[in-house]
Coordinates of C-alpha atoms and ligand atoms in Angstrom, one line a residue:
X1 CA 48.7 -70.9 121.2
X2 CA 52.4 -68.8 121.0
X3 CA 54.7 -69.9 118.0
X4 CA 57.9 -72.0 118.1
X5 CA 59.8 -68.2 119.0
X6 CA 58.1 -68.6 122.8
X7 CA 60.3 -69.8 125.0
X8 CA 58.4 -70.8 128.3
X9 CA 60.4 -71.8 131.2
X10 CA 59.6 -75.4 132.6
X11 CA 61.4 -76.1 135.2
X12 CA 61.0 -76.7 139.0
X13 CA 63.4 -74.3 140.2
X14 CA 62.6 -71.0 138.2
X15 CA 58.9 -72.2 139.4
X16 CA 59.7 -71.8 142.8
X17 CA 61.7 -69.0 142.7
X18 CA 59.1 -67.4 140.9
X19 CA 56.3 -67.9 144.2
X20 CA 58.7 -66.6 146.2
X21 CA 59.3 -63.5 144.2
X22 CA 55.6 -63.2 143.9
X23 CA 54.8 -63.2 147.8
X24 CA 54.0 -59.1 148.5
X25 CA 56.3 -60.2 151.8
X26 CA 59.5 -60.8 149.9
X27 CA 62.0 -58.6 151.3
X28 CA 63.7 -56.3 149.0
X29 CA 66.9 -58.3 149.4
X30 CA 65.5 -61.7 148.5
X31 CA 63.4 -60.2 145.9
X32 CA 66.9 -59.0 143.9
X33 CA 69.0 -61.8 144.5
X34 CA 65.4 -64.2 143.4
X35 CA 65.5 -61.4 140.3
X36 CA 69.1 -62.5 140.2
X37 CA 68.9 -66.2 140.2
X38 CA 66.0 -66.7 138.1
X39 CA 67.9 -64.5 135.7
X40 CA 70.7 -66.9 135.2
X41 CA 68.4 -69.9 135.0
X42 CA 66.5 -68.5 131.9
X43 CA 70.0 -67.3 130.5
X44 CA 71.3 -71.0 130.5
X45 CA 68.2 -71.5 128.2
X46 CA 68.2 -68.4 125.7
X47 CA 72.2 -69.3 125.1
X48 CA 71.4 -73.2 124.0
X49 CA 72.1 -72.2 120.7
X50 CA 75.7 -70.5 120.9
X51 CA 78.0 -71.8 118.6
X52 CA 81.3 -73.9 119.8
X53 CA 84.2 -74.7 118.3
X54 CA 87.1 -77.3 120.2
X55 CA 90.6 -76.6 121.6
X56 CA 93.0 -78.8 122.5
X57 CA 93.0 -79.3 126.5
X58 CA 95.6 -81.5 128.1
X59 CA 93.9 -83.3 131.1
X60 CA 96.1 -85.2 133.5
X61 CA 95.3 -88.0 131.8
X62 CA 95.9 -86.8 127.9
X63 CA 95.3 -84.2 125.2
X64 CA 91.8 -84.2 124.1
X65 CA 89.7 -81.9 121.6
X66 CA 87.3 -80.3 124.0
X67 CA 84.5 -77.7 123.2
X68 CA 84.8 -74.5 124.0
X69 CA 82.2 -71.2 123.2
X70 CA 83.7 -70.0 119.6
X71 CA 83.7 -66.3 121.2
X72 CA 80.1 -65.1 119.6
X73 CA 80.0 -61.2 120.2
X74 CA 76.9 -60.9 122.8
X75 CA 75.2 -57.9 124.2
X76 CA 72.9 -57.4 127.5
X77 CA 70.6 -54.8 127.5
X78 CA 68.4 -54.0 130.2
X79 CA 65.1 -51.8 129.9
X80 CA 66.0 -49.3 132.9
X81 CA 65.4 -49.2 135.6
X82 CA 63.7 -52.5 135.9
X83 CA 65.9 -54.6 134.0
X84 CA 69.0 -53.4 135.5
X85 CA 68.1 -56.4 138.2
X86 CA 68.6 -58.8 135.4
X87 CA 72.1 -57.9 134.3
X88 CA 74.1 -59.6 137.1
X89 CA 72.4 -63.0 136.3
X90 CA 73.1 -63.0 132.5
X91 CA 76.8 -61.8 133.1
X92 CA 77.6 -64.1 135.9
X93 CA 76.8 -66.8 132.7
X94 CA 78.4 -64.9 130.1
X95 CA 81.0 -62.3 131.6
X96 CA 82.2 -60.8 128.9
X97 CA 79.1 -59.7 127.1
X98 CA 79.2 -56.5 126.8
X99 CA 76.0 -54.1 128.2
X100 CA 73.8 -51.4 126.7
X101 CA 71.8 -49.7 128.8
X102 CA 67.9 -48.6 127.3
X103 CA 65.6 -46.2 129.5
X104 CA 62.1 -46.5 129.3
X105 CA 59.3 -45.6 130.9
X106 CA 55.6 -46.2 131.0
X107 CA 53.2 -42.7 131.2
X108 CA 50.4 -44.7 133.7
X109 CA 48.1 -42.8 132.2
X110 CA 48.3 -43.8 128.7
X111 CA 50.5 -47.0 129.1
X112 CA 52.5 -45.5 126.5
X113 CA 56.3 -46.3 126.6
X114 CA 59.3 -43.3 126.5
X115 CA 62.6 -43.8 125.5
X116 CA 64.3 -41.5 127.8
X117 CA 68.2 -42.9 127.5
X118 CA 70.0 -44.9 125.2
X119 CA 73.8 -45.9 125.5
X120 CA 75.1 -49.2 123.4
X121 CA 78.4 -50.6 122.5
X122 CA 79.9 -48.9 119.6
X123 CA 79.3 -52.0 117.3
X124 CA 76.4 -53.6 118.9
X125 CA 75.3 -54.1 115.2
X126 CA 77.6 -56.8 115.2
X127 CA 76.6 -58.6 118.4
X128 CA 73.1 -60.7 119.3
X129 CA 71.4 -59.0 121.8
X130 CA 69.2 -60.1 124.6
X131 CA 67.1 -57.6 126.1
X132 CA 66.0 -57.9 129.4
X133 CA 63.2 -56.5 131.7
X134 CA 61.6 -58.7 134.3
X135 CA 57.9 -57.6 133.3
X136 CA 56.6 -57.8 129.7
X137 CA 52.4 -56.3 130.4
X138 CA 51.2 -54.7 127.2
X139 CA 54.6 -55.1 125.5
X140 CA 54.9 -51.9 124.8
X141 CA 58.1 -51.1 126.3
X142 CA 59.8 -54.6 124.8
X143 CA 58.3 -53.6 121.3
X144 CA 60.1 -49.6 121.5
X145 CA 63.2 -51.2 123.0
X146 CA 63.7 -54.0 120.0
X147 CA 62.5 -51.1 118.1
X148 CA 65.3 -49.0 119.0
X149 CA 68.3 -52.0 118.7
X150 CA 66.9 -52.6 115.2
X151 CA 67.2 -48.8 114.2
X152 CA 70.9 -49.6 115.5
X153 CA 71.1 -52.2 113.1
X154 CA 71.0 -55.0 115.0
X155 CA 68.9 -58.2 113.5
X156 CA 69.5 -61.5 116.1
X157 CA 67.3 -60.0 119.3
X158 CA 66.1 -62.2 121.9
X159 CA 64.0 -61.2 124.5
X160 CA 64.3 -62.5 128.1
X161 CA 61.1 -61.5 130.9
X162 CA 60.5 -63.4 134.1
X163 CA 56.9 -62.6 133.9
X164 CA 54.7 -62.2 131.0
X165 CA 50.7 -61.4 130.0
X166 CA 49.6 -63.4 127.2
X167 CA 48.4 -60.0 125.7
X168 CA 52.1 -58.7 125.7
X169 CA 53.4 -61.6 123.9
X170 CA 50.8 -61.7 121.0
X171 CA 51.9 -58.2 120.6
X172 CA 55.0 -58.7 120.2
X173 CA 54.5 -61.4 118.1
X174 CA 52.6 -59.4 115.9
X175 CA 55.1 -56.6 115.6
X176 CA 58.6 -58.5 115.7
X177 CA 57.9 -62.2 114.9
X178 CA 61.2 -63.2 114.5
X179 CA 62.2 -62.1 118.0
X180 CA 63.0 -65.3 120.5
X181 CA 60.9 -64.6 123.9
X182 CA 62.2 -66.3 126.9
X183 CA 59.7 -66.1 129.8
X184 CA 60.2 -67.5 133.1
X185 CA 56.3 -68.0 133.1
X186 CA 53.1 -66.5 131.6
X187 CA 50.2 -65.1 133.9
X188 CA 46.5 -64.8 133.5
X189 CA 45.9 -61.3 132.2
X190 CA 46.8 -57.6 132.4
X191 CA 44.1 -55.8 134.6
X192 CA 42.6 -52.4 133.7
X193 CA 45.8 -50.4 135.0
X194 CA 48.3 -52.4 132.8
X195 CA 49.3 -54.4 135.6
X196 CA 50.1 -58.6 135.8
X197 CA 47.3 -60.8 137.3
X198 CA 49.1 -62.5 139.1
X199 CA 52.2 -60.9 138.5
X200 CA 54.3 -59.7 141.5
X201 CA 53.1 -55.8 141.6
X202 CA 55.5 -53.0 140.0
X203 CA 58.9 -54.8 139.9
X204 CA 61.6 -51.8 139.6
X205 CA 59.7 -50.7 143.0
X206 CA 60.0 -53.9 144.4
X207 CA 63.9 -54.3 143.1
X208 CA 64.8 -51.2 144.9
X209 CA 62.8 -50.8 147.2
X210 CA 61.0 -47.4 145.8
X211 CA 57.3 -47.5 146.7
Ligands
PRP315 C1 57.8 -51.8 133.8 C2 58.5 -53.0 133.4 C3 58.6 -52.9 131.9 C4 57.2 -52.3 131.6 C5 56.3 -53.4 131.1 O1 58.6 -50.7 133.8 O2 59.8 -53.1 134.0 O3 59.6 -52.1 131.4 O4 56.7 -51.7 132.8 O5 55.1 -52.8 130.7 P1 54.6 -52.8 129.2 O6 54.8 -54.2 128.7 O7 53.1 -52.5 129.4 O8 55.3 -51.8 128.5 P2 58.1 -49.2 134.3 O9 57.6 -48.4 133.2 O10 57.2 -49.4 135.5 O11 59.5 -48.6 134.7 P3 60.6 -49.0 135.8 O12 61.4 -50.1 135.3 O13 61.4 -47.7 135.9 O14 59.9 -49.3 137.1
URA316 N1 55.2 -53.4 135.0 C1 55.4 -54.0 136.3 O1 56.4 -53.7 136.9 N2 54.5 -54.8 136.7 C2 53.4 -55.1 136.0 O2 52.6 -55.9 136.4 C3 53.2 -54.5 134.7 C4 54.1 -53.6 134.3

């Protein structure tokens, strides 16, 4: 039903997380640090495809010709506030990408996204970016932030979400098919105020603790 560029998470552990995270009793702590974990698990899978090179490592048994990350320039860039609670899990995988920083937010009227802040890395043209935000609803918000990074020049975007409406990824499909979506799992619908059914309510509420 998605194309080859849909990257659904299949795996015990980010499914289990993912109830937890869900449960409207999930304390604010355990709902970051779930935010957190389930973060890094989806990174391990959107970085399967950075390129090594080898070095030569002496072991204390001999020299060998190991592999070792060939130093790809990377960027993180959360869709504020939301996906600020994803950073910490991509960099504790990757620490030194380097991390832009998009605001956007929804009018709830509308659904309409607003760019409201944008700071990147002077030459983020140059590095792949993964965008994060732990909700991707209408897609609206993913579409203006890839958008944005492409007006900057940028041209290998992956997206990474926790939680996704199949109506959000066939938009984004539509509008940037060659952007990689990583989703930690893929819900039943959006209801009639743009939220996730299931989903886990308003998740930059439930991150810090704003409702
Ligand atoms: C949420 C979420 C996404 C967006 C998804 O942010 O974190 O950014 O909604 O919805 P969409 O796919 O329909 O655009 P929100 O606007 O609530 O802002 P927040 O991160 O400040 O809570
Ligand atoms: N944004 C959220 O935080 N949750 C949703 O269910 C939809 C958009």
């Amino acid at each position: 039903m998605f194309s080859e560029k849909v990257h659904v998470m299949n795996h015990p552990l980010v499914a289990h997380k993912l109830t937890i995270l869900r449960d409207k009793n999930t304390s604010v702590k355990d709902f970051r640090e779930l935010v957190s974990e389930i973060g890094m698990l989806i990174t391990y899978e959107a970085t399967r495809d950075l390129p090594l090179t080898t070095k030569v490592v002496e072991t204390p048994l001999c020299k060998a010709e190991l592999p070792t990350l060939a130093g790809k320039k990377f960027a993180v860039v959360p869709i504020l506030r939301a996906g600020l609670g994803l950073v910490d899990g991509v960099l504790r995988m990757v620490p030194s990408a380097r991390v832009g920083h998009i605001g956007m937010f929804r009018d709830e009227e509308t659904l309409e996204p607003h760019v409201y802040f944008c700071k990147m890395p002077k030459d983020v043209a140059d590095r792949d970016i993964i965008i994060v935000d732990p909700m991707l609803a209408t897609g609206g918000s993913a579409d203006a932030a890839i958008t944005e990074m492409k007006k900057r020049g940028c041209h290998n975007i992956k997206l990474m979400v926790l939680v996704a409406a199949p109506e959000g990824i066939e938009h984004l499909q539509k509008v940037h098919p060659d952007v990689d979506i990583y989703v930690g799992a893929v819900d039943d619908h959006l209801n009639e105020h743009g939220y996730i059914v299931p989903g886990l309510g308003d998740a930059g509420d439930r991150i810090f603790g704003t409702k």
